[in-house]
XYZ file of C-alpha atoms in Angstrom:
676
model
C 45.625 31.172 2.131
C 45.896 32.639 5.167
C 42.718 35.031 4.659
C 40.515 32.139 4.216
C 42.432 30.554 6.884
C 41.570 32.788 9.524
C 38.136 33.020 7.957
C 37.549 29.686 8.699
C 38.087 29.453 12.674
C 35.974 32.369 12.807
C 33.195 30.126 11.479
C 34.376 28.561 14.250
C 32.608 30.531 17.206
C 28.958 31.036 18.478
C 26.251 28.174 17.526
C 29.069 27.350 15.150
C 31.421 26.011 17.065
C 30.727 22.051 17.531
C 31.058 22.858 21.328
C 28.547 25.169 21.795
C 26.464 22.822 19.202
C 27.382 19.013 21.359
C 26.269 21.434 25.217
C 23.050 22.610 23.098
C 22.680 18.635 21.734
C 23.437 16.655 25.276
C 21.063 19.520 26.711
C 18.262 18.766 24.183
C 18.896 15.041 25.201
C 18.810 15.255 29.269
C 16.348 18.697 29.891
C 13.745 17.678 27.120
C 12.756 14.671 28.015
C 12.998 15.996 31.966
C 10.730 18.506 31.229
C 8.365 16.171 29.957
C 8.777 14.270 32.844
C 8.286 17.257 34.594
C 5.026 18.399 33.393
C 3.316 15.047 33.427
C 4.795 14.030 36.952
C 3.490 18.576 37.953
C -0.059 17.468 36.593
C -0.430 13.841 37.495
C 0.118 15.947 41.059
C -1.967 18.334 40.577
C -4.929 15.955 39.124
C -4.591 13.708 41.856
C -4.586 15.802 44.277
C -7.311 17.555 43.345
C -8.777 13.669 42.606
C -8.187 12.776 46.349
C -9.629 16.630 47.327
C -12.828 15.565 45.470
C -13.278 12.090 46.752
C -12.408 13.619 50.220
C -15.181 16.713 50.123
C -17.807 13.827 48.397
C -17.344 11.325 51.453
C -17.722 13.618 53.759
C -21.220 15.304 52.104
C -22.192 11.433 52.766
C -21.693 11.643 56.055
C -23.224 14.139 56.758
C -25.989 13.081 54.569
C -25.680 10.002 57.001
C -26.292 11.842 59.735
C -29.275 14.415 59.577
C -31.501 11.805 57.852
C -30.119 9.381 61.086
C -31.589 11.782 63.065
C -34.216 12.539 61.423
C -34.295 9.003 60.372
C -34.978 8.432 64.349
C -37.736 10.574 64.651
C -39.432 9.194 62.168
C -39.425 5.822 63.868
C -40.844 7.419 67.278
C -44.032 9.019 65.299
C -44.125 5.737 63.348
C -44.021 3.621 66.614
C -46.671 6.095 68.068
C -48.975 5.593 65.100
C -48.690 2.532 64.733
C -49.970 1.925 68.403
C -53.661 -0.013 68.622
C -53.851 2.863 71.575
C -53.207 5.690 69.171
C -56.088 4.735 66.861
C -58.952 3.461 69.395
C -58.137 6.802 70.628
C -58.771 8.320 67.252
C -61.605 6.564 66.166
C -63.611 6.376 69.566
C -63.881 9.977 71.049
C -66.320 8.829 73.381
C -63.589 6.537 75.154
C -60.705 9.058 74.561
C -58.146 9.009 78.037
C -56.935 11.996 77.191
C -54.101 11.916 80.175
C -53.284 8.864 79.513
C -52.954 9.521 75.560
C -50.147 12.505 76.861
C -48.589 10.348 79.153
C -47.676 7.615 76.288
C -46.068 10.214 74.266
C -44.864 12.013 76.547
C -42.690 8.754 77.394
C -41.834 8.611 73.738
C -40.577 12.726 74.020
C -38.342 12.617 76.718
C -36.032 11.258 75.492
C -35.210 14.204 72.702
C -35.677 16.660 75.770
C -35.473 19.465 73.080
C -38.654 20.954 74.265
C -40.621 20.349 70.605
C -44.082 18.207 71.897
C -45.365 15.571 69.305
C -48.675 16.073 67.983
C -51.656 13.245 66.834
C -54.257 14.800 64.903
C -57.370 13.584 63.455
C -58.174 13.104 59.827
C -59.783 16.096 59.347
C -56.667 18.100 60.169
C -57.712 18.770 64.016
C -55.018 17.595 66.558
C -56.405 15.900 69.614
C -53.536 15.825 71.712
C -50.099 17.368 72.231
C -47.707 15.768 74.729
C -46.499 19.246 76.093
C -50.836 20.141 76.950
C -50.297 23.359 74.212
C -53.088 24.812 71.643
C -54.844 22.818 69.670
C -55.382 24.166 66.016
C -56.916 23.170 63.037
C -53.473 22.365 60.424
C -56.098 21.258 57.374
C -54.521 23.734 55.356
C -50.499 22.967 56.519
C -48.282 20.842 54.110
C -47.031 18.091 55.171
C -50.631 17.333 56.786
C -51.580 16.915 52.870
C -48.823 14.996 52.720
C -49.133 12.580 55.132
C -52.548 11.952 55.187
C -52.098 11.157 51.634
C -50.502 7.835 53.285
C -47.162 9.203 52.993
C -44.203 9.899 55.626
C -43.759 13.650 54.442
C -41.060 16.580 55.810
C -42.614 20.173 55.955
C -40.971 23.178 54.580
C -39.111 25.473 56.883
C -41.109 27.095 59.572
C -40.693 29.409 62.111
C -41.409 27.602 65.395
C -44.423 29.962 67.968
C -43.462 28.418 70.847
C -39.503 28.906 70.586
C -39.051 30.992 67.843
C -36.609 28.448 66.066
C -36.594 27.700 62.468
C -37.861 24.140 62.456
C -39.490 21.366 60.076
C -42.532 18.921 60.810
C -41.477 15.967 59.665
C -44.759 13.764 59.595
C -46.186 9.871 59.764
C -50.026 8.786 58.513
C -51.877 6.986 61.256
C -54.325 4.198 59.421
C -56.702 1.926 60.900
C -56.601 -1.572 61.617
C -55.187 -3.512 58.488
C -53.927 -0.409 56.842
C -57.263 -0.224 54.681
C -57.676 3.681 55.622
C -55.447 7.046 56.901
C -57.555 7.714 60.400
C -54.752 10.565 60.947
C -51.300 12.054 61.235
C -49.267 12.360 63.940
C -46.209 15.166 64.273
C -42.825 16.287 65.917
C -41.122 19.799 65.010
C -37.074 19.214 64.433
C -35.668 22.503 65.702
C -33.183 22.998 62.619
C -30.384 24.267 64.679
C -29.857 20.785 65.698
C -28.168 20.230 61.820
C -25.870 23.518 62.596
C -24.551 21.451 64.871
C -24.422 18.054 63.403
C -23.218 20.302 60.322
C -20.378 22.169 62.129
C -19.217 19.296 64.392
C -18.859 17.342 60.778
C -16.727 19.987 58.872
C -12.825 20.224 58.452
C -10.504 23.516 58.202
C -11.022 24.866 54.887
C -14.122 23.604 54.760
C -17.990 24.630 55.087
C -21.411 22.760 54.136
C -24.801 23.171 54.371
C -27.775 21.845 53.197
C -30.828 23.222 50.878
C -34.753 21.894 51.072
C -35.480 20.636 47.283
C -36.334 24.421 47.109
C -32.672 25.496 46.835
C -33.752 27.724 50.285
C -30.556 27.056 52.881
C -32.291 25.072 55.974
C -29.226 24.942 57.716
C -24.805 26.196 57.367
C -21.148 25.212 59.410
C -20.190 28.643 59.691
C -23.337 30.173 61.390
C -26.648 29.423 62.712
C -30.235 30.629 60.468
C -32.307 32.819 63.026
C -35.820 33.028 62.379
C -35.779 36.563 60.895
C -32.886 36.381 58.916
C -33.547 36.227 55.308
C -34.325 32.978 53.326
C -30.681 31.727 51.166
C -31.948 31.226 47.645
C -29.278 28.621 46.513
C -31.615 27.577 43.646
C -29.024 29.635 40.912
C -26.194 27.730 42.026
C -24.564 24.850 39.426
C -24.629 22.167 42.448
C -28.640 23.087 41.873
C -28.898 23.178 38.218
C -27.673 19.534 38.378
C -30.063 18.061 40.872
C -32.948 19.418 39.014
C -31.413 17.570 35.744
C -31.558 13.877 37.727
C -28.088 14.648 38.430
C -28.616 13.098 41.918
C -24.635 13.765 43.305
C -21.503 14.755 42.130
C -17.946 17.081 42.753
C -16.883 19.989 40.119
C -14.681 23.002 40.507
C -16.422 26.378 40.584
C -14.461 29.607 39.936
C -16.602 32.123 41.092
C -15.662 34.432 43.142
C -13.485 32.584 45.382
C -12.237 28.981 43.445
C -14.216 26.109 45.424
C -14.292 22.114 45.382
C -18.191 21.481 45.232
C -19.537 17.961 46.160
C -23.219 17.882 46.467
C -26.080 14.675 47.044
C -29.449 14.576 46.942
C -31.380 12.691 49.746
C -33.585 10.549 48.306
C -36.329 10.911 51.094
C -36.550 14.533 52.111
C -35.048 16.044 48.478
C -32.911 18.209 50.536
C -29.263 18.668 49.045
C -25.576 18.912 51.344
C -23.579 20.435 49.698
C -19.672 20.525 50.617
C -16.984 23.274 50.183
C -13.716 23.166 50.449
C -11.565 26.174 49.458
C -8.707 25.203 46.186
C -5.996 26.449 46.930
C -5.920 25.373 50.579
C -6.581 21.728 49.732
C -4.739 21.848 46.541
C -1.604 23.524 48.750
C 0.195 19.400 49.502
C -0.169 18.551 45.908
C 1.397 21.746 44.744
C 3.978 21.827 46.814
C 5.029 17.916 45.819
C 4.733 19.356 42.499
C 7.109 22.491 43.012
C 9.457 20.102 44.975
C 9.340 18.184 41.394
C 9.400 21.262 39.942
C 12.960 22.317 41.901
C 14.409 18.666 41.555
C 14.258 18.887 37.677
C 15.619 22.376 37.856
C 18.651 21.089 40.040
C 18.962 17.838 37.258
C 18.871 20.121 34.506
C 21.961 22.332 35.590
C 23.413 19.246 36.602
C 23.091 18.048 33.091
C 24.448 20.991 31.944
C 27.167 21.239 34.110
C 28.043 17.336 32.730
C 27.138 18.508 29.127
C 29.499 20.915 29.575
C 32.337 19.290 30.659
C 31.687 16.064 28.610
C 31.935 18.804 25.715
C 34.950 20.542 26.730
C 36.483 16.829 26.617
C 35.551 16.276 23.484
C 36.286 19.988 21.960
C 39.783 20.247 23.034
C 41.447 17.352 20.814
C 39.738 18.680 18.051
C 41.016 22.322 18.515
C 44.358 21.314 19.056
C 43.936 18.970 15.595
C 42.261 21.780 14.101
C 45.400 23.911 15.138
C 47.630 21.296 13.724
C 45.645 21.554 10.663
C 45.693 25.306 10.449
C 49.743 25.456 10.555
C 49.526 22.962 7.916
C 47.180 25.147 5.537
C 50.396 27.719 6.341
C 53.034 25.176 4.778
C 54.275 23.920 8.839
C 54.487 21.069 10.027
C 54.085 21.499 13.935
C 52.860 18.284 15.813
C 50.706 18.295 18.595
C 52.380 18.250 21.974
C 49.005 17.259 24.562
C 46.347 14.275 24.573
C 48.854 12.442 22.937
C 48.486 9.664 26.230
C 44.341 9.042 26.277
C 43.603 5.971 25.642
C 40.113 7.212 23.725
C 39.622 7.409 19.945
C 40.614 11.273 20.749
C 43.591 10.486 21.702
C 44.494 7.347 18.297
C 42.897 11.077 16.501
C 45.885 13.103 18.150
C 48.581 10.148 17.344
C 47.074 9.284 13.896
C 47.105 13.394 13.126
C 51.249 13.441 14.059
C 51.718 10.292 12.348
C 50.253 12.532 9.145
C 52.462 15.455 9.614
C 55.674 13.388 9.964
C 54.813 11.585 6.527
C 53.812 14.466 5.182
C 56.749 15.967 5.943
C 59.709 13.882 4.329
C 57.176 12.982 1.400
C 57.802 17.970 1.010
C 61.224 17.062 1.268
C 61.473 14.202 -1.305
C 59.921 16.543 -3.907
C 61.610 19.051 -2.885
C 64.990 16.595 -3.899
C 63.000 15.197 -6.781
C 61.857 18.694 -8.158
C 65.388 19.850 -8.732
C 67.143 16.529 -9.794
C 63.781 16.435 -12.391
C 64.644 19.461 -13.584
C 68.037 19.344 -14.239
C 67.503 16.228 -16.318
C 64.872 18.088 -18.064
C 67.176 20.537 -19.923
C 69.374 17.887 -20.836
C 66.573 15.720 -21.997
C 65.459 18.959 -24.242
C 68.908 19.568 -25.784
C 69.747 15.591 -27.110
C 65.739 16.208 -28.521
C 66.608 18.943 -30.725
C 69.499 16.912 -32.065
C 67.786 14.186 -32.606
C 64.707 15.356 -34.471
C 67.249 17.750 -36.826
C 68.792 14.384 -38.140
C 65.423 12.729 -38.387
C 64.315 15.389 -40.372
C 67.197 14.356 -43.797
C 66.768 11.307 -43.302
C 63.609 11.355 -43.631
C 63.616 13.949 -46.631
C 65.478 10.795 -48.734
C 64.075 8.151 -47.609
C 60.388 10.267 -49.038
C 62.032 10.839 -52.612
C 62.826 6.491 -52.998
C 59.571 5.792 -51.846
C 58.333 8.476 -54.371
C 60.006 6.414 -56.982
C 58.898 3.257 -55.982
C 55.471 4.107 -55.842
C 55.605 5.654 -59.552
C 57.258 1.744 -61.118
C 54.560 -0.102 -58.919
C 51.666 2.272 -60.334
C 52.880 1.162 -64.183
C 53.389 -2.730 -63.621
C 49.720 -2.460 -61.754
C 47.902 -0.748 -64.963
C 49.934 -3.615 -66.879
C 48.619 -6.400 -64.280
C 45.363 -4.512 -64.830
C 45.145 -5.093 -68.322
C 46.049 -8.817 -68.226
C 43.741 -9.519 -65.198
C 40.659 -8.033 -67.914
C 42.513 -10.568 -70.640
C 42.280 -13.879 -68.321
C 38.264 -12.065 -67.593
C 36.946 -12.103 -70.781
C 39.038 -15.721 -71.573
C 37.775 -17.389 -68.419
C 34.299 -15.161 -69.496
C 33.946 -17.596 -72.977
C 35.530 -20.508 -72.171
C 32.660 -20.422 -69.916
C 30.429 -19.615 -71.827
C 31.763 -22.548 -73.972
C 31.652 -25.049 -71.669
C 27.774 -23.948 -70.751
C 27.163 -24.415 -74.154
C 28.415 -28.152 -74.616
C 27.031 -28.834 -71.242
C 23.892 -27.230 -72.695
C 23.452 -29.085 -76.121
C 24.280 -32.267 -74.959
C 21.435 -31.578 -72.226
C 19.668 -30.921 -75.587
C 20.371 -33.914 -77.292
C 19.228 -36.040 -74.300
C 16.068 -34.360 -73.423
C 14.911 -34.610 -77.428
C 15.945 -38.142 -77.783
C 14.206 -39.177 -73.897
C 11.113 -36.911 -75.130
C 10.446 -38.836 -79.092
C 10.250 -41.895 -76.885
C 7.946 -39.914 -74.558
C 6.156 -39.493 -77.559
C 6.352 -42.377 -79.176
C 4.905 -43.681 -75.523
C 2.154 -41.598 -75.568
C 0.843 -42.489 -79.189
C 0.337 -46.417 -78.429
C -1.053 -45.117 -74.726
C -3.456 -42.836 -77.088
C -4.684 -45.775 -79.599
C -5.268 -48.111 -76.361
C -7.088 -45.358 -74.989
C -9.866 -45.515 -77.705
C -10.020 -49.009 -77.459
C -10.860 -48.592 -73.498
C -13.362 -45.560 -74.531
C -14.809 -47.930 -77.107
C -15.271 -50.835 -74.803
C -16.693 -48.474 -71.654
C -19.629 -47.288 -74.072
C -20.234 -50.846 -75.576
C -20.925 -51.241 -71.410
C -22.736 -48.413 -70.694
C -25.075 -49.373 -73.397
C -25.357 -52.800 -72.074
C -26.655 -50.991 -68.690
C -28.769 -49.207 -70.463
C -30.576 -52.197 -71.947
C -30.174 -53.559 -68.797
C -32.390 -50.786 -66.992
C -34.772 -50.140 -69.325
C -35.431 -54.493 -69.107
C -35.944 -53.837 -64.489
C -38.176 -50.776 -65.168
C -40.403 -53.500 -67.356
C -40.158 -55.531 -64.426
C -40.649 -52.714 -61.871
C -43.467 -51.774 -63.878
C -45.071 -55.948 -63.920
C -44.637 -55.253 -59.904
C -46.043 -52.532 -59.221
C -49.413 -54.088 -61.104
C -49.269 -57.180 -58.993
C -49.220 -55.033 -55.676
C -52.344 -52.548 -57.192
C -54.043 -56.004 -58.335
C -53.122 -57.263 -54.260
C -54.615 -54.284 -52.618
C -57.884 -54.700 -54.700
C -57.981 -58.023 -53.495
C -57.454 -57.202 -50.227
C -59.559 -54.822 -50.184
C -62.610 -56.999 -51.613
C -61.287 -59.775 -48.365
C -62.419 -56.813 -45.590
C -64.997 -55.909 -47.648
C -66.437 -59.989 -47.303
C -65.233 -60.705 -44.115
C -66.962 -57.837 -42.898
C -69.732 -59.132 -44.197
C -69.429 -62.145 -42.499
C -69.414 -60.807 -39.690
C -67.814 -62.066 -36.248
C -66.344 -64.976 -37.986
C -64.471 -62.975 -40.428
C -62.690 -60.610 -37.823
C -59.569 -62.646 -37.820
C -59.957 -63.138 -41.880
C -60.051 -59.250 -42.337
C -56.901 -58.501 -39.908
C -55.257 -61.099 -42.164
C -56.422 -59.144 -45.351
C -55.295 -55.198 -43.943
C -51.817 -56.785 -43.443
C -52.212 -58.345 -47.263
C -53.420 -54.575 -48.782
C -50.928 -52.987 -46.171
C -47.669 -55.343 -47.761
C -49.171 -54.783 -51.321
C -48.929 -50.374 -50.528
C -45.681 -51.629 -49.515
C -44.366 -53.477 -52.359
C -45.847 -50.426 -54.401
C -44.325 -47.400 -52.977
C -41.248 -49.801 -53.391
C -41.267 -50.476 -56.818
C -42.290 -46.412 -57.467
C -38.464 -46.041 -55.778
C -36.638 -48.646 -58.285
C -38.364 -47.170 -60.517
C -37.391 -43.365 -60.243
C -33.914 -45.080 -59.000
C -33.116 -46.931 -62.514
C -34.758 -43.668 -64.656
C -32.384 -42.038 -62.977
C -29.323 -44.596 -63.983
C -31.275 -44.414 -67.468
C -30.560 -41.047 -67.679
C -26.950 -40.917 -66.114
C -25.782 -44.158 -68.568
C -27.151 -42.055 -71.799
C -24.719 -38.954 -70.397
C -22.108 -41.241 -69.965
C -21.826 -42.688 -73.416
C -22.229 -39.364 -74.787
C -19.078 -38.086 -72.519
C -16.744 -41.441 -73.781
C -18.141 -40.656 -77.500
C -16.871 -37.294 -76.987
C -13.596 -38.507 -75.527
C -12.803 -40.884 -78.618
C -13.265 -37.856 -80.593
C -11.105 -36.095 -78.656
C -8.136 -39.023 -78.060
C -7.970 -39.171 -82.367
C -7.385 -35.288 -82.890
C -4.564 -36.600 -80.095
C -3.622 -38.657 -82.098
C -2.691 -36.819 -85.525
C -1.174 -33.926 -83.673
C 1.339 -36.152 -81.545
C 2.534 -37.796 -84.782
C 2.991 -34.213 -86.082
C 5.005 -33.962 -83.150
C 7.103 -36.920 -82.954
C 8.344 -35.854 -86.773
C 9.560 -32.637 -85.258
C 11.637 -33.978 -82.856
C 12.858 -36.627 -84.632
C 14.534 -33.830 -87.120
C 15.551 -31.026 -84.054
C 17.492 -34.415 -82.683
C 19.828 -34.210 -86.525
C 20.116 -30.238 -85.388
C 21.372 -30.587 -82.182
C 23.931 -33.520 -82.997
C 25.475 -31.020 -85.049
C 25.615 -28.040 -82.623
C 27.735 -30.662 -80.110
C 30.449 -31.297 -82.746
C 30.937 -27.448 -83.661
C 31.164 -26.434 -79.190
C 33.236 -29.314 -78.946
C 35.688 -27.327 -81.281
C 35.517 -23.826 -79.504
C 36.170 -25.571 -76.281
C 39.422 -26.744 -77.771
C 40.726 -23.130 -78.992
C 39.502 -21.472 -75.954
C 41.305 -24.052 -73.331
C 44.301 -22.992 -75.521
C 44.103 -19.301 -74.582
C 43.725 -19.940 -70.879
C 46.400 -21.701 -70.782
C 48.588 -18.587 -72.228
C 47.122 -16.447 -70.427
C 47.961 -17.567 -67.163
C 51.972 -17.607 -67.691
C 51.650 -13.356 -68.772
C 49.488 -13.422 -65.477
C 51.683 -14.992 -62.956
C 55.133 -12.834 -65.191
C 52.696 -9.613 -63.925
C 51.956 -10.643 -61.004
C 55.306 -10.925 -60.119
C 56.843 -8.113 -60.492
C 53.922 -5.946 -59.581
C 54.604 -7.147 -56.240
C 58.068 -6.610 -56.265
C 56.997 -3.055 -57.216
C 54.443 -3.585 -54.253
C 56.669 -4.416 -51.957
C 59.586 -1.738 -52.741
C 56.802 1.432 -52.756
C 55.454 -0.176 -49.535
C 58.690 -0.263 -47.745
C 59.555 2.877 -48.648
C 56.571 4.352 -47.721
C 57.036 3.034 -44.323
C 60.569 3.916 -44.028
C 59.556 7.466 -44.879
C 56.780 7.270 -42.304
C 58.654 5.730 -39.442
C 61.188 8.474 -39.993
C 58.194 11.220 -40.027
C 57.047 9.451 -36.596
C 60.596 9.482 -35.452
C 60.063 13.242 -35.606
C 57.087 13.949 -34.646
C 57.844 12.119 -31.544
C 61.085 13.773 -31.223
C 59.961 16.585 -31.485
C 57.115 15.809 -28.874
C 59.464 14.419 -26.510
C 62.047 18.348 -26.914
C 57.817 19.570 -26.486
C 57.562 17.437 -22.848
C 60.687 17.588 -21.855
C 60.375 21.374 -22.109
C 57.018 20.940 -20.277
C 59.105 18.812 -17.640
C 61.125 21.579 -17.340
C 58.614 23.692 -16.581
C 56.184 21.594 -14.453
C 59.758 21.303 -12.239
C 60.020 24.707 -11.708
C 56.363 25.351 -10.765
C 56.358 22.516 -8.393
C 60.107 24.005 -7.366
C 57.881 26.921 -6.921
C 54.841 25.419 -4.861
C 57.416 23.800 -2.363
C 59.459 27.224 -1.083
C 55.523 27.330 0.282
C 56.675 24.263 3.354
C 58.976 26.072 6.127
C 61.824 23.116 7.035
């Protein structure tokens, strides 16, 4: 038992410990939601930082796009003003009246606001330059892309060119010059735009950790914020980049994270007029540093909270498990047979304090109970010894009495059996006498009923004989009536034949009348109608007479059949009367025999009653004697059985006393487990 207790104590270590499990559960309840919150917050911070960075990047690209397009638009507006000027239109159209000095002064006045060394040039519809504000050499430009685009009536920006005058990379915006009424293009106005201006623009609109550049519609970089592109620098083709592929697919703007050699946040926007693409890229790590710092702070705070939760969980688990350990120690002592009260935690006001106090109360009560059981076990042991001795003495006495009672019961039983045999014989006589008397009574009743029934039968046969005679008379009368009916039917048939003859004659007369009416013409039409109606009535009368004759024939046939059947019935009735006469004679003779039988049966009934009375006297005497013998035998058997039961009970009592003694010994031995 001590080994089992030690084993049970060993099971409370490690993960099997309530304290460890409680700490783990409390940590899980706190840390798991905390970890989820940290992960969600970290992801939200990173995603929000990335979203903000991408929004800023896109806004930066939009600002740059608007800035460089403002510069281009300003130049295009200046060129458009020159193209729309009537003086320019007249200058191009009328070669004979051209005033070059005045035209140069005009376009120089417009160009002086830029002061960047680039000239404004006006050309005719054939591509021949007509005038330059710087007085430079005039050229044929009909093969240039900007001329070909503008002469078609479109505002056009050329691809990147190298200026022969300055050696710089330039583009040439060109606008068409329309004739009056905008009916046709008569020339173009152009001005070079130095792309170094774009470098300055881009450099002034970027932040730290940002780079920006602009590509033309073919993906060639035309300006960069981090360096100025020289005329002899090779083309930087970026048509293989994701932004250019997206623009080529129809997406004019967007922002994405590039995971190349350097992780970047890239925003791009395509300018709709020029097709140029403004790209702003920011260093991902530098841009997201602030968001990552915020996320790291959240993680650190979460870790600190987890540590605090762990400390609180440990303290709470300790406060829970220490009272449990004390209770477990007390129960361990109890398992070893010692009652040791718990001294700690008795003043706690929570459930654990109640548990400690209740455990002490249970231990005190158990201690008292064990002491009482020990004392009771000693008393039971002594009493069981005395009871066993007394039971042995009673058992011996009961056995002697039981033997004597059994001998008395055996004699009484034999006497009762003999009396019972005599009683059964008297009973058989009683049954036989009863059967004879019952049979005699039945026979007497049967003879009386037979005499009464025979008398009634004789009277019924007499009545039947008279009824048969009356029936014969009635059948004769019916036969006479049916014969009279047949004669009447024959008379009706004769009269029907007369009606049929009259109807036939009437029909012939009607036919003759119709013929005469037809001969009379118009005057006989009314008579013809009447004759037709008479003919119709005659025909109907003939048909009805035929039907009556058929019915009368059937009635006559039925009457003749009825006469024949009545004759047969009368013959059968006469034969029945003869049989009834013979039957009446036989019944009268039987009535006399039945009267003699009734007299004999009454004599037998009287003698049977005398036998029954004598049998009843003998049966009553034997029944009384049998009952007395049976009661004596039963009393003896009951007394013997009671003595046997008493002997068995005393034997059981002695056995129980011995068992009780053994139990008391075992209880005393078990109580030795508990120490004082």
